[in-house]
Short mmCIF file of C-alpha atoms in Angstrom, two decimals:
data_model
loop_
_atom_site.label_atom_id
_atom_site.label_comp_id
_atom_site.label_asym_id
_atom_site.label_seq_id
_atom_site.Cartn_x
_atom_site.Cartn_y
_atom_site.Cartn_z
CA MET J 1 -26.34 -46.29 51.17
CA ARG J 2 -24.69 -48.69 48.78
CA GLY J 3 -21.89 -47.53 46.53
CA LEU J 4 -20.35 -44.26 47.72
CA LEU J 5 -19.10 -42.27 44.74
CA ILE J 6 -15.42 -41.97 43.95
CA ALA J 7 -14.17 -38.50 44.91
CA VAL J 8 -12.56 -37.65 41.57
CA LEU J 9 -13.96 -38.76 38.23
CA LEU J 10 -11.68 -41.30 36.67
CA SER J 11 -9.78 -40.35 33.54
CA ALA J 12 -9.86 -42.60 30.51
CA ALA J 13 -6.60 -44.18 29.37
CA THR J 14 -4.38 -41.96 27.29
CA PHE J 15 -3.79 -44.66 24.68
CA ALA J 16 -7.29 -44.08 23.30
CA GLN J 17 -7.35 -40.30 23.31
CA ASN J 18 -6.88 -39.94 19.58
CA ALA J 19 -9.29 -42.65 18.44
CA ASP J 20 -11.99 -41.33 16.15
CA GLU J 21 -14.74 -43.18 18.01
CA ARG J 22 -13.69 -41.77 21.36
CA ARG J 23 -13.37 -38.22 20.06
CA GLU J 24 -16.88 -38.49 18.66
CA TYR J 25 -18.18 -39.96 21.92
CA LEU J 26 -16.64 -37.23 24.06
CA ALA J 27 -18.11 -34.60 21.76
CA PHE J 28 -21.52 -36.27 22.08
CA LEU J 29 -21.32 -36.37 25.88
CA GLU J 30 -20.63 -32.63 25.86
CA THR J 31 -24.07 -32.11 24.30
CA LEU J 32 -25.87 -33.96 27.09
CA ASP J 33 -27.43 -32.36 30.14
CA ALA J 34 -26.20 -34.32 33.17
CA THR J 35 -29.03 -32.86 35.25
CA LYS J 36 -31.47 -35.00 33.26
CA ALA J 37 -31.78 -38.73 33.88
CA SER J 38 -32.63 -39.37 30.25
CA SER J 39 -29.10 -38.36 29.29
CA THR J 40 -27.80 -41.66 30.67
CA LEU J 41 -29.93 -43.65 28.25
CA LEU J 42 -28.69 -41.49 25.38
CA ALA J 43 -25.08 -41.93 26.54
CA ALA J 44 -25.49 -45.71 26.67
CA ASP J 45 -27.07 -45.90 23.22
CA LYS J 46 -24.27 -43.80 21.73
CA TYR J 47 -21.63 -45.93 23.47
CA VAL J 48 -23.07 -49.08 21.90
CA THR J 49 -23.21 -47.49 18.44
CA LEU J 50 -19.61 -46.26 18.48
CA ALA J 51 -18.11 -49.18 20.39
CA THR J 52 -19.35 -51.67 17.80
CA ALA J 53 -16.57 -50.68 15.39
CA ALA J 54 -13.93 -49.83 18.03
CA THR J 55 -11.03 -51.85 19.43
CA ASP J 56 -11.20 -53.18 22.98
CA GLU J 57 -8.77 -50.49 24.15
CA VAL J 58 -10.97 -47.74 22.76
CA ARG J 59 -14.09 -49.43 24.11
CA ALA J 60 -12.55 -49.46 27.58
CA ALA J 61 -11.66 -45.77 27.43
CA MET J 62 -15.11 -44.90 26.11
CA PHE J 63 -16.74 -46.91 28.88
CA VAL J 64 -14.86 -44.85 31.47
CA ASP J 65 -16.29 -41.75 29.79
CA PHE J 66 -19.75 -43.30 30.00
CA TRP J 67 -19.23 -44.35 33.63
CA ASN J 68 -18.16 -40.83 34.59
CA HIS J 69 -21.34 -39.45 33.03
CA TYR J 70 -23.46 -42.15 34.69
CA GLN J 71 -22.02 -41.27 38.11
CA THR J 72 -22.37 -37.54 37.50
CA VAL J 73 -26.08 -37.90 36.77
CA LEU J 74 -26.45 -39.95 39.95
CA ARG J 75 -24.49 -37.47 42.04
CA ASN J 76 -26.53 -34.58 40.62
CA GLY J 77 -29.70 -36.15 41.97
CA ALA J 78 -31.05 -35.91 38.44
CA ILE J 79 -33.10 -39.11 38.49
CA ILE J 80 -35.76 -38.01 40.94
CA ASP J 81 -36.48 -34.73 42.72
CA TYR J 82 -36.04 -35.60 46.39
CA ASN J 83 -37.76 -32.32 47.32
CA ASP J 84 -40.92 -33.41 45.51
CA THR J 85 -42.55 -35.27 48.39
CA GLU J 86 -45.57 -36.20 46.28
CA ALA J 87 -43.30 -38.03 43.84
CA THR J 88 -41.13 -39.72 46.45
CA ASP J 89 -44.18 -40.75 48.49
CA ALA J 90 -45.71 -42.26 45.36
CA VAL J 91 -42.55 -44.25 44.59
CA LEU J 92 -42.31 -45.37 48.21
CA ALA J 93 -45.91 -46.56 48.13
CA TYR J 94 -45.29 -48.55 44.95
CA LEU J 95 -42.03 -50.06 46.23
CA THR J 96 -43.69 -51.16 49.46
CA GLY J 97 -46.39 -53.08 47.63
CA GLN J 98 -49.19 -50.54 47.45
CA GLU J 99 -51.15 -49.91 44.27
CA ASN J 100 -49.97 -46.52 43.07
CA PRO J 101 -50.02 -45.80 39.32
CA ARG J 102 -47.99 -42.59 39.71
CA GLY J 103 -45.39 -44.40 41.77
CA GLU J 104 -45.20 -47.22 39.25
CA GLU J 105 -44.79 -44.74 36.39
CA LEU J 106 -41.94 -42.91 38.14
CA THR J 107 -40.24 -46.15 39.15
CA ARG J 108 -40.38 -47.48 35.59
CA GLU J 109 -38.93 -44.19 34.32
CA ILE J 110 -36.04 -44.48 36.79
CA GLU J 111 -35.39 -48.04 35.66
CA ARG J 112 -35.68 -47.15 31.97
CA ASN J 113 -32.95 -44.54 32.39
CA GLY J 114 -30.53 -47.01 33.96
CA TYR J 115 -30.95 -46.68 37.71
CA ALA J 116 -32.72 -48.46 40.55
CA ALA J 117 -35.33 -47.03 42.92
CA LEU J 118 -34.82 -48.40 46.42
CA THR J 119 -36.21 -47.93 49.91
CA VAL J 120 -34.48 -47.19 53.19
CA GLU J 121 -36.12 -49.44 55.77
CA GLY J 122 -39.43 -48.97 53.95
CA VAL J 123 -39.73 -45.34 55.08
CA ASP J 124 -37.66 -43.42 52.54
CA VAL J 125 -36.66 -43.59 48.88
CA TYR J 126 -33.30 -43.25 47.17
CA VAL J 127 -31.91 -43.95 43.73
CA ASP J 128 -28.73 -45.93 43.11
CA ARG J 129 -26.87 -47.64 40.29
CA ASP J 130 -28.19 -50.60 38.35
CA ALA J 131 -25.18 -52.53 37.08
CA GLN J 132 -27.35 -55.21 35.47
CA TRP J 133 -29.01 -52.53 33.33
CA ILE J 134 -25.59 -51.53 32.00
CA ILE J 135 -24.74 -55.16 31.25
CA ASP J 136 -28.05 -55.69 29.46
CA LYS J 137 -27.72 -52.45 27.51
CA CYS J 138 -24.04 -52.54 26.60
CA GLY J 139 -22.96 -56.14 27.16
CA ALA J 140 -22.33 -57.04 23.53
CA VAL J 141 -19.63 -54.37 23.19
CA LEU J 142 -18.13 -54.37 26.68
CA PRO J 143 -14.48 -55.41 27.10
CA ALA J 144 -14.30 -58.68 29.04
CA ALA J 145 -12.72 -57.17 32.16
CA ILE J 146 -15.33 -54.42 32.39
CA ARG J 147 -18.17 -56.87 31.96
CA GLU J 148 -16.69 -59.11 34.66
CA TRP J 149 -16.44 -56.15 37.02
CA LEU J 150 -20.02 -55.10 36.28
CA GLU J 151 -21.16 -58.64 37.06
CA ILE J 152 -19.57 -58.29 40.50
CA LEU J 153 -21.38 -54.95 40.94
CA ALA J 154 -24.65 -56.58 39.89
CA TYR J 155 -24.05 -59.32 42.46
CA GLU J 156 -23.48 -56.66 45.12
CA ASP J 157 -26.65 -54.86 44.06
CA GLU J 158 -28.58 -58.06 44.76
CA HIS J 159 -26.49 -59.06 47.80
CA PRO J 160 -25.66 -55.83 49.68
CA LEU J 161 -23.30 -55.62 52.62
CA TYR J 162 -26.14 -54.59 54.91
CA VAL J 163 -29.90 -54.50 55.04
CA GLU J 164 -31.41 -51.87 57.28
CA VAL J 165 -29.18 -52.01 60.41
CA TYR J 166 -28.00 -55.57 59.90
CA TYR J 167 -24.67 -56.51 58.35
CA LEU J 168 -24.55 -59.53 56.07
CA LEU J 169 -21.23 -61.23 56.61
CA GLY J 170 -21.95 -63.92 54.04
CA ASN J 171 -22.28 -61.22 51.38
CA ALA J 172 -19.05 -59.59 52.55
CA GLU J 173 -17.29 -62.96 52.26
CA ALA J 174 -18.57 -63.51 48.73
CA LEU J 175 -17.56 -60.02 47.58
CA MET J 176 -14.11 -60.30 49.12
CA ALA J 177 -13.50 -63.60 47.36
CA LYS J 178 -14.87 -62.35 44.03
CA TYR J 179 -12.72 -59.22 44.08
CA ALA J 180 -9.60 -61.11 45.17
CA VAL J 181 -9.91 -63.47 42.20
CA PHE J 182 -10.76 -60.58 39.88
CA PHE J 183 -7.66 -58.58 40.85
CA GLU J 184 -5.44 -61.61 40.40
CA ARG J 185 -6.75 -62.06 36.85
CA ARG J 186 -7.12 -58.39 35.86
CA HIS J 187 -3.96 -56.63 37.00
CA ASP J 188 -4.37 -53.66 34.66
CA PHE J 189 -8.12 -53.13 34.95
CA ILE J 190 -8.90 -49.60 33.79
CA LEU J 191 -11.28 -48.91 36.73
CA ARG J 192 -9.16 -50.68 39.32
CA ASP J 193 -9.45 -47.90 41.93
CA GLU J 194 -13.24 -48.00 41.82
CA ALA J 195 -13.23 -51.78 42.14
CA TYR J 196 -10.69 -51.61 44.95
CA VAL J 197 -12.80 -49.29 47.10
CA ALA J 198 -15.65 -51.84 46.99
CA TYR J 199 -13.19 -54.54 48.06
CA LEU J 200 -12.11 -52.37 51.01
CA SER J 201 -15.75 -51.76 51.93
CA ALA J 202 -16.36 -55.52 52.15
CA GLN J 203 -13.27 -55.92 54.34
CA ILE J 204 -14.47 -53.21 56.73
CA ALA J 205 -17.89 -54.82 57.05
CA TYR J 206 -16.30 -58.20 57.67
CA PHE J 207 -13.66 -57.18 60.23
CA SER J 208 -15.03 -54.27 62.24
CA ASN J 209 -16.52 -54.69 65.69
CA TYR J 210 -19.88 -53.19 64.78
CA ASP J 211 -22.28 -53.82 67.62
CA MET J 212 -24.85 -55.36 65.31
CA TYR J 213 -26.35 -58.78 64.93
CA ASP J 214 -25.53 -60.48 61.64
CA MET J 215 -28.48 -61.86 59.70
CA ASP J 216 -26.54 -64.37 57.56
CA TYR J 217 -24.81 -66.33 60.28
CA GLY J 218 -26.89 -65.35 63.29
CA LEU J 219 -23.92 -64.20 65.32
CA MET J 220 -22.24 -61.28 66.96
CA LYS J 221 -18.60 -60.86 65.97
CA PHE J 222 -17.57 -59.50 69.37
CA ASP J 223 -19.21 -59.82 72.77
CA GLU J 224 -19.80 -57.02 75.25
CA THR J 225 -16.17 -57.19 76.43
CA GLY J 226 -14.81 -56.73 72.90
CA THR J 227 -13.76 -60.38 72.66
CA LEU J 228 -14.20 -62.32 69.43
CA THR J 229 -17.02 -64.83 69.83
CA ASP J 230 -16.45 -68.52 69.18
CA GLU J 231 -18.97 -68.37 66.32
CA ALA J 232 -17.11 -65.53 64.63
CA LYS J 233 -13.78 -67.29 65.12
CA THR J 234 -15.18 -70.35 63.37
CA MET J 235 -16.52 -68.14 60.57
CA TYR J 236 -13.08 -66.62 59.97
CA GLU J 237 -11.37 -70.02 60.13
CA ASN J 238 -13.79 -71.45 57.59
CA PHE J 239 -13.20 -68.54 55.20
CA VAL J 240 -9.43 -69.01 55.42
CA ALA J 241 -9.81 -72.74 54.77
CA ASP J 242 -12.08 -72.09 51.77
CA ASN J 243 -9.78 -69.44 50.27
CA PRO J 244 -6.22 -70.71 50.75
CA ASP J 245 -4.85 -69.36 47.49
CA ASN J 246 -6.35 -65.90 47.08
CA GLU J 247 -5.55 -62.55 48.66
CA ALA J 248 -8.82 -62.37 50.59
CA GLY J 249 -8.05 -65.60 52.43
CA LYS J 250 -4.58 -64.32 53.29
CA ILE J 251 -5.97 -61.03 54.61
CA VAL J 252 -8.48 -62.79 56.84
CA ALA J 253 -5.74 -65.14 58.07
CA GLU J 254 -3.54 -62.15 58.94
CA TYR J 255 -6.37 -60.47 60.82
CA LEU J 256 -7.26 -63.66 62.68
CA GLY J 257 -3.60 -64.06 63.61
CA LEU J 258 -3.58 -60.57 65.15
CA LEU J 259 -6.69 -61.44 67.15
CA GLU J 260 -5.11 -64.65 68.41
CA GLN J 261 -1.99 -62.77 69.50
CA ASN J 262 -4.23 -60.27 71.32
CA ASN J 263 -6.24 -62.87 73.26
CA PHE J 264 -9.06 -62.36 70.74
CA GLN J 265 -9.60 -58.79 71.94
CA TYR J 266 -10.46 -56.23 69.27
CA GLU J 267 -8.84 -53.26 71.00
CA GLY J 268 -5.16 -53.03 70.13
CA GLU J 269 -3.44 -54.32 66.99
CA PRO J 270 -6.63 -55.78 65.41
CA GLU J 271 -8.36 -52.40 65.74
CA LYS J 272 -5.33 -50.63 64.23
CA TYR J 273 -5.43 -53.11 61.34
CA VAL J 274 -9.06 -52.25 60.61
CA ASP J 275 -8.48 -48.52 61.13
CA ALA J 276 -5.80 -48.64 58.43
CA ILE J 277 -8.33 -50.18 56.00
CA VAL J 278 -10.89 -47.52 56.94
CA GLU J 279 -8.33 -44.76 56.36
CA GLU J 280 -7.40 -46.17 52.96
CA TYR J 281 -11.08 -46.49 52.04
CA ALA J 282 -11.78 -42.91 53.09
CA SER J 283 -8.99 -41.66 50.84
CA TYR J 284 -10.97 -42.86 47.80
CA VAL J 285 -14.51 -41.75 48.56
CA ASP J 286 -16.45 -38.54 48.77
CA TYR J 287 -18.74 -38.43 51.77
#
């Protein structure tokens, strides 16, 4: 499922702790019930109201407060009762193109409260973030770096790293490049850890020897002997050539170099390289 939650809720920057707007916002959030999806809409409306008169520093800190609440509601499963099979079946029917007024009503309610109703291979339903909703709702008072990050999230929402059992290497490439440029421009981004875990996720999808056929490029990365295929080698070479000046291109070049030194076999140093990324990724997320 897209977007594993960060293990520990991120703390807002201390420089904004004493701002009147932020104190009022934190007090307001305390009145909300994070087991109710509607609380996210209320939190967003209040953010916009208070952020209008705030400095960018205070807006950034307040957005972290909002984001923590947004994620808490999602983690609480507050948007839809997964044990209510009648409701989930209705949403599934609507999402898979069937006429179902109840499913449409529930789906619209999910969307109205800031989330997206999605299907798992057309046989199950889950709810996830909707970054574009946040942009649309709060965009006028978002600090530039936060808006830029949300635009990357919105791109990922529309271009996920996998669909059903198939990995999409073209999407992983795009996300790696976007995040590499973002980090170079936004060194002190207030939600850097959360952005970084998405960057690591794209790297894992792009490098690992998953025994799955890729839908974007129509290739297998490694053959049955664990050897990099010629098609995958060309894919990596093209990415390096297209990204000579950003960190993502350098990372792919380093990985490709390890493969070349290992006769293009995954087992050995290339696998250790990927395992280190997986370990770093796991240190950030709550499974």
